[in-house]
């Protein structure tokens, strides 16, 4: 893979064992990645390459102006702007956007924004088969994955399909320069979560582990610099590069307890996605630490910390992120309900997922405690 203007691969992996046990298989999925500064200027070229004649630009309401500005790069291929994307990809929002697609004879999608907007693009592309260009403005990484999390009636469910992977991803460092530092920090911790779980995934392999460690290194180096100098192009490039690597990991191997918990908490209580990841991650890492010692060693090394869970917790505090689920809107009486939901159909995980310790984990994250390892 290359970070120049080039094709880059996501991956699906099947193994006869864990990467640490020697045997693995790696299957690359081909999609096009443009990485650099100013690459958003090639949007029209990419739309033409994909045969798009009537594009619908997708954004959140907050990024309406950005969507309109970048949409001009499509020239007469721009057929509409939908600004209703929301976090956790509510099914009712997707249905509303689908009506716009059908009424305007749309033949291509351009998602400009973070995970909420990219998720909407995936949902529409899955339902319609239309080509999808993603232009990330955060470090969420969902543009690199064949995964879609949708919410209906307070329950978030996950789908996996190679049809969900965008046809082209345009990473433009310039689009991240105005991303507020606190959003950058939360989004970056969300990306790091993908890499942490990639180390101990049951289908981990040497390539994804290399990307995971390099991704954490790049983000841990970049995020504190962004807090001090948000317009530092070098820090922004490092963060976007790290997010790309972590996103590939998310798409390449299965995720575990941490992502299950965040899906449950986000869907049940409508919590902000990135902040939820930042708060839960140290506790999920502590829960798995004894069962995944090699993974914790690599995480600690990437963070320049003696202890992986504590290093993750300290990084979040250094970045000024909330450390308690209570601070982002989760009610205390939701702890038991969330634990009950989390142990249903649990993801593969190095340590068995049992109700009592999971409830303790969620309670500690709700209070904002430092991570406690068994």
mmCIF file of C-alpha atoms in Angstrom:
data_model
loop_
_atom_site.group_PDB
_atom_site.id
_atom_site.type_symbol
_atom_site.label_atom_id
_atom_site.label_comp_id
_atom_site.label_asym_id
_atom_site.label_seq_id
_atom_site.Cartn_x
_atom_site.Cartn_y
_atom_site.Cartn_z
ATOM 1 C CA UNK A 1 0.000 0.000 0.000
ATOM 2 C CA UNK A 2 1.063 3.557 -0.603
ATOM 3 C CA UNK A 3 -0.007 6.881 0.811
ATOM 4 C CA UNK A 4 0.600 8.568 -2.528
ATOM 5 C CA UNK A 5 -2.201 8.862 -5.073
ATOM 6 C CA UNK A 6 -2.690 5.162 -5.490
ATOM 7 C CA UNK A 7 -4.925 2.155 -5.103
ATOM 8 C CA UNK A 8 -4.932 0.761 -1.573
ATOM 9 C CA UNK A 9 -6.326 -2.402 -0.081
ATOM 10 C CA UNK A 10 -8.654 -3.074 2.782
ATOM 11 C CA UNK A 11 -8.859 -6.663 3.778
ATOM 12 C CA UNK A 12 -10.899 -9.595 4.874
ATOM 13 C CA UNK A 13 -9.060 -12.235 6.826
ATOM 14 C CA UNK A 14 -9.605 -15.871 7.629
ATOM 15 C CA UNK A 15 -7.102 -17.767 9.735
ATOM 16 C CA UNK A 16 -6.407 -21.242 10.933
ATOM 17 C CA UNK A 17 -5.042 -19.621 14.054
ATOM 18 C CA UNK A 18 -3.939 -16.336 15.514
ATOM 19 C CA UNK A 19 -1.073 -14.353 13.970
ATOM 20 C CA UNK A 20 0.991 -15.154 17.039
ATOM 21 C CA UNK A 21 0.575 -18.877 16.264
ATOM 22 C CA UNK A 22 1.965 -18.600 12.762
ATOM 23 C CA UNK A 23 -0.815 -19.494 10.315
ATOM 24 C CA UNK A 24 -2.955 -16.834 8.688
ATOM 25 C CA UNK A 25 -4.558 -15.810 5.400
ATOM 26 C CA UNK A 26 -4.841 -12.252 4.112
ATOM 27 C CA UNK A 27 -7.171 -11.222 1.268
ATOM 28 C CA UNK A 28 -6.860 -7.670 -0.037
ATOM 29 C CA UNK A 29 -9.920 -5.745 -1.161
ATOM 30 C CA UNK A 30 -9.130 -3.182 -3.831
ATOM 31 C CA UNK A 31 -10.467 0.341 -3.647
ATOM 32 C CA UNK A 32 -8.958 3.650 -4.581
ATOM 33 C CA UNK A 33 -7.399 6.026 -2.059
ATOM 34 C CA UNK A 34 -6.219 9.563 -2.736
ATOM 35 C CA UNK A 35 -4.077 10.890 0.128
ATOM 36 C CA UNK A 36 -2.429 14.274 0.495
ATOM 37 C CA UNK A 37 -3.084 18.000 0.693
ATOM 38 C CA UNK A 38 -5.538 19.460 -1.813
ATOM 39 C CA UNK A 39 -6.807 16.091 -3.026
ATOM 40 C CA UNK A 40 -10.443 17.228 -2.696
ATOM 41 C CA UNK A 41 -9.823 19.110 -5.937
ATOM 42 C CA UNK A 42 -9.933 15.747 -7.695
ATOM 43 C CA UNK A 43 -13.542 14.997 -6.721
ATOM 44 C CA UNK A 44 -14.894 15.748 -10.184
ATOM 45 C CA UNK A 45 -12.258 13.545 -11.768
ATOM 46 C CA UNK A 46 -13.185 10.652 -9.468
ATOM 47 C CA UNK A 47 -16.901 11.075 -10.165
ATOM 48 C CA UNK A 48 -16.179 10.916 -13.883
ATOM 49 C CA UNK A 49 -13.988 7.837 -13.430
ATOM 50 C CA UNK A 50 -16.871 6.080 -11.661
ATOM 51 C CA UNK A 51 -19.375 7.111 -14.336
ATOM 52 C CA UNK A 52 -21.390 9.337 -11.987
ATOM 53 C CA UNK A 53 -23.547 11.881 -13.807
ATOM 54 C CA UNK A 54 -25.973 12.901 -11.030
ATOM 55 C CA UNK A 55 -24.325 12.956 -7.605
ATOM 56 C CA UNK A 56 -25.971 13.496 -4.235
ATOM 57 C CA UNK A 57 -23.635 15.110 -1.682
ATOM 58 C CA UNK A 58 -24.246 13.957 1.898
ATOM 59 C CA UNK A 59 -23.326 15.924 5.041
ATOM 60 C CA UNK A 60 -24.560 16.699 8.525
ATOM 61 C CA UNK A 61 -26.437 19.958 9.049
ATOM 62 C CA UNK A 62 -23.298 21.437 10.641
ATOM 63 C CA UNK A 63 -21.247 20.760 7.494
ATOM 64 C CA UNK A 64 -23.794 22.130 5.043
ATOM 65 C CA UNK A 65 -21.492 24.922 3.838
ATOM 66 C CA UNK A 66 -18.529 22.574 3.380
ATOM 67 C CA UNK A 67 -20.667 20.171 1.375
ATOM 68 C CA UNK A 68 -21.924 22.947 -0.848
ATOM 69 C CA UNK A 69 -18.401 24.324 -1.386
ATOM 70 C CA UNK A 70 -16.818 20.969 -2.217
ATOM 71 C CA UNK A 71 -19.844 19.975 -4.263
ATOM 72 C CA UNK A 72 -18.999 22.715 -6.753
ATOM 73 C CA UNK A 73 -16.077 20.529 -7.773
ATOM 74 C CA UNK A 74 -18.620 18.205 -9.338
ATOM 75 C CA UNK A 75 -19.761 20.974 -11.704
ATOM 76 C CA UNK A 76 -22.902 19.881 -13.559
ATOM 77 C CA UNK A 77 -22.666 16.424 -11.970
ATOM 78 C CA UNK A 78 -23.996 17.879 -8.690
ATOM 79 C CA UNK A 79 -27.684 16.957 -8.478
ATOM 80 C CA UNK A 80 -28.447 17.632 -4.838
ATOM 81 C CA UNK A 81 -27.299 18.126 -1.245
ATOM 82 C CA UNK A 82 -28.696 16.122 1.680
ATOM 83 C CA UNK A 83 -27.662 17.502 5.080
ATOM 84 C CA UNK A 84 -29.545 15.211 7.466
ATOM 85 C CA UNK A 85 -26.828 12.676 8.360
ATOM 86 C CA UNK A 86 -26.864 11.811 12.074
ATOM 87 C CA UNK A 87 -24.712 9.679 14.336
ATOM 88 C CA UNK A 88 -25.489 5.974 14.720
ATOM 89 C CA UNK A 89 -27.109 6.005 11.214
ATOM 90 C CA UNK A 90 -30.809 6.024 12.182
ATOM 91 C CA UNK A 91 -32.887 3.990 9.737
ATOM 92 C CA UNK A 92 -35.435 6.811 9.431
ATOM 93 C CA UNK A 93 -32.728 9.188 8.176
ATOM 94 C CA UNK A 94 -31.582 6.635 5.600
ATOM 95 C CA UNK A 95 -35.167 6.238 4.391
ATOM 96 C CA UNK A 96 -35.533 10.008 4.058
ATOM 97 C CA UNK A 97 -32.331 10.238 2.020
ATOM 98 C CA UNK A 98 -33.426 7.272 -0.097
ATOM 99 C CA UNK A 99 -36.524 9.203 -1.133
ATOM 100 C CA UNK A 100 -34.257 12.028 -2.330
ATOM 101 C CA UNK A 101 -32.129 9.548 -4.287
ATOM 102 C CA UNK A 102 -35.185 8.158 -6.021
ATOM 103 C CA UNK A 103 -36.898 11.487 -6.710
ATOM 104 C CA UNK A 104 -33.803 13.107 -8.263
ATOM 105 C CA UNK A 105 -32.591 10.148 -10.316
ATOM 106 C CA UNK A 106 -29.293 10.048 -8.387
ATOM 107 C CA UNK A 107 -26.624 7.715 -9.752
ATOM 108 C CA UNK A 108 -23.755 8.349 -7.283
ATOM 109 C CA UNK A 109 -23.094 9.355 -3.672
ATOM 110 C CA UNK A 110 -20.472 11.675 -2.164
ATOM 111 C CA UNK A 111 -20.208 11.537 1.645
ATOM 112 C CA UNK A 112 -18.330 14.506 3.144
ATOM 113 C CA UNK A 113 -17.760 14.382 6.891
ATOM 114 C CA UNK A 114 -17.131 11.931 9.706
ATOM 115 C CA UNK A 115 -18.512 8.547 10.624
ATOM 116 C CA UNK A 116 -22.133 9.733 10.658
ATOM 117 C CA UNK A 117 -22.035 10.900 7.061
ATOM 118 C CA UNK A 118 -19.937 8.004 5.786
ATOM 119 C CA UNK A 119 -22.360 5.638 7.523
ATOM 120 C CA UNK A 120 -25.273 7.205 5.679
ATOM 121 C CA UNK A 121 -23.387 6.844 2.398
ATOM 122 C CA UNK A 122 -22.800 3.175 3.139
ATOM 123 C CA UNK A 123 -26.441 2.571 4.026
ATOM 124 C CA UNK A 124 -27.634 4.200 0.806
ATOM 125 C CA UNK A 125 -25.051 2.449 -1.332
ATOM 126 C CA UNK A 126 -26.003 -0.930 0.165
ATOM 127 C CA UNK A 127 -29.673 -0.375 -0.619
ATOM 128 C CA UNK A 128 -29.178 1.030 -4.113
ATOM 129 C CA UNK A 129 -25.890 -0.354 -5.419
ATOM 130 C CA UNK A 130 -24.774 3.188 -6.317
ATOM 131 C CA UNK A 131 -21.064 4.125 -6.389
ATOM 132 C CA UNK A 132 -19.889 5.872 -3.242
ATOM 133 C CA UNK A 133 -17.077 8.408 -2.793
ATOM 134 C CA UNK A 134 -16.095 9.157 0.815
ATOM 135 C CA UNK A 135 -14.278 12.360 1.836
ATOM 136 C CA UNK A 136 -13.476 12.022 5.565
ATOM 137 C CA UNK A 137 -13.088 15.154 7.671
ATOM 138 C CA UNK A 138 -12.436 13.328 10.968
ATOM 139 C CA UNK A 139 -10.329 10.379 12.079
ATOM 140 C CA UNK A 140 -13.182 7.893 12.554
ATOM 141 C CA UNK A 141 -11.920 5.367 9.983
ATOM 142 C CA UNK A 142 -15.301 3.961 8.963
ATOM 143 C CA UNK A 143 -14.544 4.812 5.330
ATOM 144 C CA UNK A 144 -12.060 1.902 5.348
ATOM 145 C CA UNK A 145 -14.471 -0.762 6.513
ATOM 146 C CA UNK A 146 -17.072 -3.186 5.153
ATOM 147 C CA UNK A 147 -19.118 -2.529 8.295
ATOM 148 C CA UNK A 148 -22.306 -0.540 8.896
ATOM 149 C CA UNK A 149 -23.923 0.108 12.271
ATOM 150 C CA UNK A 150 -27.568 1.197 12.001
ATOM 151 C CA UNK A 151 -29.947 2.212 14.785
ATOM 152 C CA UNK A 152 -33.662 1.474 14.957
ATOM 153 C CA UNK A 153 -35.815 1.962 18.073
ATOM 154 C CA UNK A 154 -32.756 2.466 20.250
ATOM 155 C CA UNK A 155 -31.029 -0.760 19.144
ATOM 156 C CA UNK A 156 -27.863 -0.593 17.080
ATOM 157 C CA UNK A 157 -27.189 -3.541 14.781
ATOM 158 C CA UNK A 158 -24.164 -4.236 12.619
ATOM 159 C CA UNK A 159 -23.991 -5.450 9.040
ATOM 160 C CA UNK A 160 -20.925 -6.726 7.185
ATOM 161 C CA UNK A 161 -20.683 -6.644 3.403
ATOM 162 C CA UNK A 162 -17.939 -5.827 0.924
ATOM 163 C CA UNK A 163 -20.563 -3.749 -0.883
ATOM 164 C CA UNK A 164 -20.304 -1.259 2.000
ATOM 165 C CA UNK A 165 -16.719 -0.248 1.215
ATOM 166 C CA UNK A 166 -16.634 3.099 -0.657
ATOM 167 C CA UNK A 167 -15.351 2.921 -4.214
ATOM 168 C CA UNK A 168 -12.998 5.871 -3.647
ATOM 169 C CA UNK A 169 -11.755 7.501 -0.454
ATOM 170 C CA UNK A 170 -10.319 10.997 -0.774
ATOM 171 C CA UNK A 171 -8.144 11.921 2.206
ATOM 172 C CA UNK A 172 -7.410 15.632 2.059
ATOM 173 C CA UNK A 173 -5.272 16.876 4.955
ATOM 174 C CA UNK A 174 -6.590 20.403 4.272
ATOM 175 C CA UNK A 175 -10.129 19.312 5.201
ATOM 176 C CA UNK A 176 -8.985 18.446 8.729
ATOM 177 C CA UNK A 177 -7.197 21.730 9.505
ATOM 178 C CA UNK A 178 -10.388 23.334 10.816
ATOM 179 C CA UNK A 179 -11.514 20.293 12.807
ATOM 180 C CA UNK A 180 -11.811 21.584 16.399
ATOM 181 C CA UNK A 181 -9.103 20.174 18.675
ATOM 182 C CA UNK A 182 -11.511 18.436 21.064
ATOM 183 C CA UNK A 183 -13.287 16.707 18.169
ATOM 184 C CA UNK A 184 -9.910 15.760 16.709
ATOM 185 C CA UNK A 185 -8.899 14.231 20.029
ATOM 186 C CA UNK A 186 -12.058 12.187 20.489
ATOM 187 C CA UNK A 187 -12.039 11.059 16.880
ATOM 188 C CA UNK A 188 -8.374 10.079 17.187
ATOM 189 C CA UNK A 189 -9.018 7.945 20.298
ATOM 190 C CA UNK A 190 -11.849 6.282 18.391
ATOM 191 C CA UNK A 191 -9.332 5.387 15.677
ATOM 192 C CA UNK A 192 -6.844 4.061 18.232
ATOM 193 C CA UNK A 193 -9.583 1.768 19.560
ATOM 194 C CA UNK A 194 -9.704 0.019 16.172
ATOM 195 C CA UNK A 195 -5.989 -0.698 16.378
ATOM 196 C CA UNK A 196 -6.033 -1.895 19.988
ATOM 197 C CA UNK A 197 -8.664 -4.528 19.239
ATOM 198 C CA UNK A 198 -6.964 -5.540 15.995
ATOM 199 C CA UNK A 199 -4.010 -6.876 18.009
ATOM 200 C CA UNK A 200 -6.098 -9.493 19.838
ATOM 201 C CA UNK A 201 -8.715 -10.223 17.192
ATOM 202 C CA UNK A 202 -9.133 -13.979 16.588
ATOM 203 C CA UNK A 203 -8.204 -13.420 12.934
ATOM 204 C CA UNK A 204 -5.292 -11.051 13.592
ATOM 205 C CA UNK A 205 -2.332 -11.326 11.259
ATOM 206 C CA UNK A 206 1.156 -9.802 11.026
ATOM 207 C CA UNK A 207 0.205 -7.173 8.453
ATOM 208 C CA UNK A 208 -2.727 -5.734 10.397
ATOM 209 C CA UNK A 209 -0.665 -5.793 13.599
ATOM 210 C CA UNK A 210 2.061 -3.747 11.913
ATOM 211 C CA UNK A 211 -0.528 -1.243 10.700
ATOM 212 C CA UNK A 212 -2.173 -1.144 14.116
ATOM 213 C CA UNK A 213 1.032 -0.304 15.945
ATOM 214 C CA UNK A 214 2.139 2.285 13.398
ATOM 215 C CA UNK A 215 -1.337 3.821 13.472
ATOM 216 C CA UNK A 216 -1.262 4.210 17.258
ATOM 217 C CA UNK A 217 2.247 5.669 17.110
ATOM 218 C CA UNK A 218 1.200 8.256 14.513
ATOM 219 C CA UNK A 219 -1.960 9.299 16.365
ATOM 220 C CA UNK A 220 -0.342 9.393 19.813
ATOM 221 C CA UNK A 221 2.347 11.642 18.340
ATOM 222 C CA UNK A 222 -0.057 13.883 16.440
ATOM 223 C CA UNK A 223 -2.997 14.462 18.774
ATOM 224 C CA UNK A 224 -1.158 16.354 21.546
ATOM 225 C CA UNK A 225 0.423 18.574 18.881
ATOM 226 C CA UNK A 226 -3.000 19.314 17.408
ATOM 227 C CA UNK A 227 -4.260 20.425 20.823
ATOM 228 C CA UNK A 228 -1.479 23.030 20.950
ATOM 229 C CA UNK A 229 -1.342 23.991 17.263
ATOM 230 C CA UNK A 230 -4.557 22.903 15.486
ATOM 231 C CA UNK A 231 -3.399 24.164 12.081
ATOM 232 C CA UNK A 232 -0.059 22.317 12.148
ATOM 233 C CA UNK A 233 -0.113 20.535 8.764
ATOM 234 C CA UNK A 234 2.462 17.961 9.845
ATOM 235 C CA UNK A 235 0.429 16.953 12.880
ATOM 236 C CA UNK A 236 -2.729 16.803 10.785
ATOM 237 C CA UNK A 237 -1.036 14.638 8.185
ATOM 238 C CA UNK A 238 0.254 12.255 10.875
ATOM 239 C CA UNK A 239 -3.210 12.021 12.443
ATOM 240 C CA UNK A 240 -4.918 11.348 9.118
ATOM 241 C CA UNK A 241 -2.285 8.767 8.193
ATOM 242 C CA UNK A 242 -2.749 7.045 11.559
ATOM 243 C CA UNK A 243 -6.511 7.100 11.208
ATOM 244 C CA UNK A 244 -6.236 5.533 7.762
ATOM 245 C CA UNK A 245 -4.101 2.669 9.105
ATOM 246 C CA UNK A 246 -6.411 2.112 12.075
ATOM 247 C CA UNK A 247 -9.421 2.177 9.765
ATOM 248 C CA UNK A 248 -7.880 -0.525 7.590
ATOM 249 C CA UNK A 249 -7.444 -2.629 10.737
ATOM 250 C CA UNK A 250 -11.097 -2.129 11.628
ATOM 251 C CA UNK A 251 -12.101 -3.348 8.177
ATOM 252 C CA UNK A 252 -9.609 -6.210 8.050
ATOM 253 C CA UNK A 253 -10.183 -8.154 11.257
ATOM 254 C CA UNK A 254 -12.993 -8.669 13.714
ATOM 255 C CA UNK A 255 -13.535 -6.345 16.650
ATOM 256 C CA UNK A 256 -14.181 -7.472 20.211
ATOM 257 C CA UNK A 257 -15.561 -6.350 23.571
ATOM 258 C CA UNK A 258 -14.756 -2.669 23.252
ATOM 259 C CA UNK A 259 -16.736 -2.182 20.061
ATOM 260 C CA UNK A 260 -19.625 -4.272 21.357
ATOM 261 C CA UNK A 261 -19.856 -2.064 24.446
ATOM 262 C CA UNK A 262 -19.701 1.153 22.445
ATOM 263 C CA UNK A 263 -22.416 -0.029 20.065
ATOM 264 C CA UNK A 264 -24.642 -0.930 22.998
ATOM 265 C CA UNK A 265 -24.048 2.330 24.873
ATOM 266 C CA UNK A 266 -24.371 4.524 21.807
ATOM 267 C CA UNK A 267 -27.549 2.875 20.601
ATOM 268 C CA UNK A 268 -29.260 2.713 23.994
ATOM 269 C CA UNK A 269 -28.466 6.203 25.252
ATOM 270 C CA UNK A 270 -27.644 8.152 22.059
ATOM 271 C CA UNK A 271 -24.203 8.991 23.411
ATOM 272 C CA UNK A 272 -21.640 10.817 21.249
ATOM 273 C CA UNK A 273 -19.824 8.101 19.342
ATOM 274 C CA UNK A 274 -16.183 9.195 19.544
ATOM 275 C CA UNK A 275 -16.310 10.281 23.201
ATOM 276 C CA UNK A 276 -17.891 6.951 24.141
ATOM 277 C CA UNK A 277 -14.976 5.125 22.517
ATOM 278 C CA UNK A 278 -12.443 7.341 24.280
ATOM 279 C CA UNK A 279 -14.012 6.682 27.699
ATOM 280 C CA UNK A 280 -14.579 2.931 27.352
ATOM 281 C CA UNK A 281 -11.274 2.009 25.671
ATOM 282 C CA UNK A 282 -8.966 1.995 28.733
ATOM 283 C CA UNK A 283 -11.465 -0.115 30.682
ATOM 284 C CA UNK A 284 -11.973 -2.619 27.858
ATOM 285 C CA UNK A 285 -8.191 -2.898 27.476
ATOM 286 C CA UNK A 286 -7.829 -3.508 31.229
ATOM 287 C CA UNK A 287 -10.535 -6.187 31.084
ATOM 288 C CA UNK A 288 -8.583 -8.055 28.373
ATOM 289 C CA UNK A 289 -5.036 -7.291 29.547
ATOM 290 C CA UNK A 290 -4.267 -10.586 31.290
ATOM 291 C CA UNK A 291 -5.739 -12.606 28.413
ATOM 292 C CA UNK A 292 -3.888 -10.653 25.693
ATOM 293 C CA UNK A 293 -0.442 -9.785 27.097
ATOM 294 C CA UNK A 294 1.327 -9.505 23.728
ATOM 295 C CA UNK A 295 -1.305 -7.058 22.476
ATOM 296 C CA UNK A 296 -0.932 -4.930 25.603
ATOM 297 C CA UNK A 297 2.855 -4.919 25.193
ATOM 298 C CA UNK A 298 2.535 -3.526 21.672
ATOM 299 C CA UNK A 299 -0.045 -0.919 22.683
ATOM 300 C CA UNK A 300 2.137 0.219 25.576
ATOM 301 C CA UNK A 301 5.161 0.437 23.290
ATOM 302 C CA UNK A 302 3.255 2.526 20.756
ATOM 303 C CA UNK A 303 2.129 4.902 23.524
ATOM 304 C CA UNK A 304 5.575 5.028 25.207
ATOM 305 C CA UNK A 305 3.869 3.863 28.382
ATOM 306 C CA UNK A 306 4.662 1.157 30.918
ATOM 307 C CA UNK A 307 1.028 0.037 31.007
ATOM 308 C CA UNK A 308 -1.358 -0.029 28.046
ATOM 309 C CA UNK A 309 -4.719 0.617 29.787
ATOM 310 C CA UNK A 310 -3.251 3.363 31.965
ATOM 311 C CA UNK A 311 -1.449 4.835 28.943
ATOM 312 C CA UNK A 312 -4.748 5.048 27.054
ATOM 313 C CA UNK A 313 -6.441 6.658 30.059
ATOM 314 C CA UNK A 314 -3.586 9.158 30.484
ATOM 315 C CA UNK A 315 -3.672 10.081 26.783
ATOM 316 C CA UNK A 316 -7.392 10.825 27.003
ATOM 317 C CA UNK A 317 -6.808 13.038 30.051
ATOM 318 C CA UNK A 318 -3.877 14.780 28.365
ATOM 319 C CA UNK A 319 -6.178 15.606 25.457
ATOM 320 C CA UNK A 320 -8.837 17.021 27.783
ATOM 321 C CA UNK A 321 -11.447 14.412 26.898
ATOM 322 C CA UNK A 322 -14.242 13.405 29.284
ATOM 323 C CA UNK A 323 -13.328 10.339 31.310
ATOM 324 C CA UNK A 324 -16.796 9.414 32.607
ATOM 325 C CA UNK A 325 -19.858 8.167 30.771
ATOM 326 C CA UNK A 326 -21.893 10.205 33.246
ATOM 327 C CA UNK A 327 -20.331 13.345 31.779
ATOM 328 C CA UNK A 328 -21.648 12.604 28.276
ATOM 329 C CA UNK A 329 -25.215 11.819 29.227
ATOM 330 C CA UNK A 330 -25.446 8.185 30.307
ATOM 331 C CA UNK A 331 -27.860 7.709 33.232
ATOM 332 C CA UNK A 332 -26.644 5.734 36.236
ATOM 333 C CA UNK A 333 -29.687 3.474 36.092
ATOM 334 C CA UNK A 334 -28.584 2.416 32.606
ATOM 335 C CA UNK A 335 -25.532 0.513 33.855
ATOM 336 C CA UNK A 336 -27.364 -2.744 34.575
ATOM 337 C CA UNK A 337 -29.403 -2.558 31.363
ATOM 338 C CA UNK A 338 -26.281 -1.939 29.297
ATOM 339 C CA UNK A 339 -24.491 -4.885 30.876
ATOM 340 C CA UNK A 340 -27.437 -7.161 30.131
ATOM 341 C CA UNK A 341 -27.425 -6.073 26.499
ATOM 342 C CA UNK A 342 -23.636 -6.378 26.162
ATOM 343 C CA UNK A 343 -23.541 -10.035 27.149
ATOM 344 C CA UNK A 344 -26.160 -10.994 24.567
ATOM 345 C CA UNK A 345 -24.551 -12.364 21.407
ATOM 346 C CA UNK A 346 -21.101 -11.191 22.519
ATOM 347 C CA UNK A 347 -18.283 -10.619 20.062
ATOM 348 C CA UNK A 348 -15.270 -12.941 20.066
ATOM 349 C CA UNK A 349 -12.974 -11.757 22.858
ATOM 350 C CA UNK A 350 -9.736 -12.931 24.503
ATOM 351 C CA UNK A 351 -11.446 -13.120 27.921
ATOM 352 C CA UNK A 352 -14.926 -14.586 28.432
ATOM 353 C CA UNK A 353 -17.640 -11.935 28.595
ATOM 354 C CA UNK A 354 -19.496 -12.435 31.869
ATOM 355 C CA UNK A 355 -22.239 -10.244 33.287
ATOM 356 C CA UNK A 356 -20.796 -9.305 36.684
ATOM 357 C CA UNK A 357 -17.369 -8.068 35.506
ATOM 358 C CA UNK A 358 -18.938 -6.335 32.496
ATOM 359 C CA UNK A 359 -21.306 -4.484 34.817
ATOM 360 C CA UNK A 360 -18.303 -3.500 36.948
ATOM 361 C CA UNK A 361 -16.480 -2.286 33.832
ATOM 362 C CA UNK A 362 -19.405 -0.115 32.731
ATOM 363 C CA UNK A 363 -19.847 1.242 36.268
ATOM 364 C CA UNK A 364 -16.169 2.226 36.432
ATOM 365 C CA UNK A 365 -16.431 3.931 33.044
ATOM 366 C CA UNK A 366 -19.608 5.691 34.182
ATOM 367 C CA UNK A 367 -17.795 7.095 37.229
ATOM 368 C CA UNK A 368 -14.614 7.946 35.335
ATOM 369 C CA UNK A 369 -12.320 5.735 37.401
ATOM 370 C CA UNK A 370 -8.807 4.895 36.281
ATOM 371 C CA UNK A 371 -8.741 1.445 34.623
ATOM 372 C CA UNK A 372 -8.319 -1.415 37.089
ATOM 373 C CA UNK A 373 -6.689 -4.649 35.891
ATOM 374 C CA UNK A 374 -7.555 -8.008 37.435
#
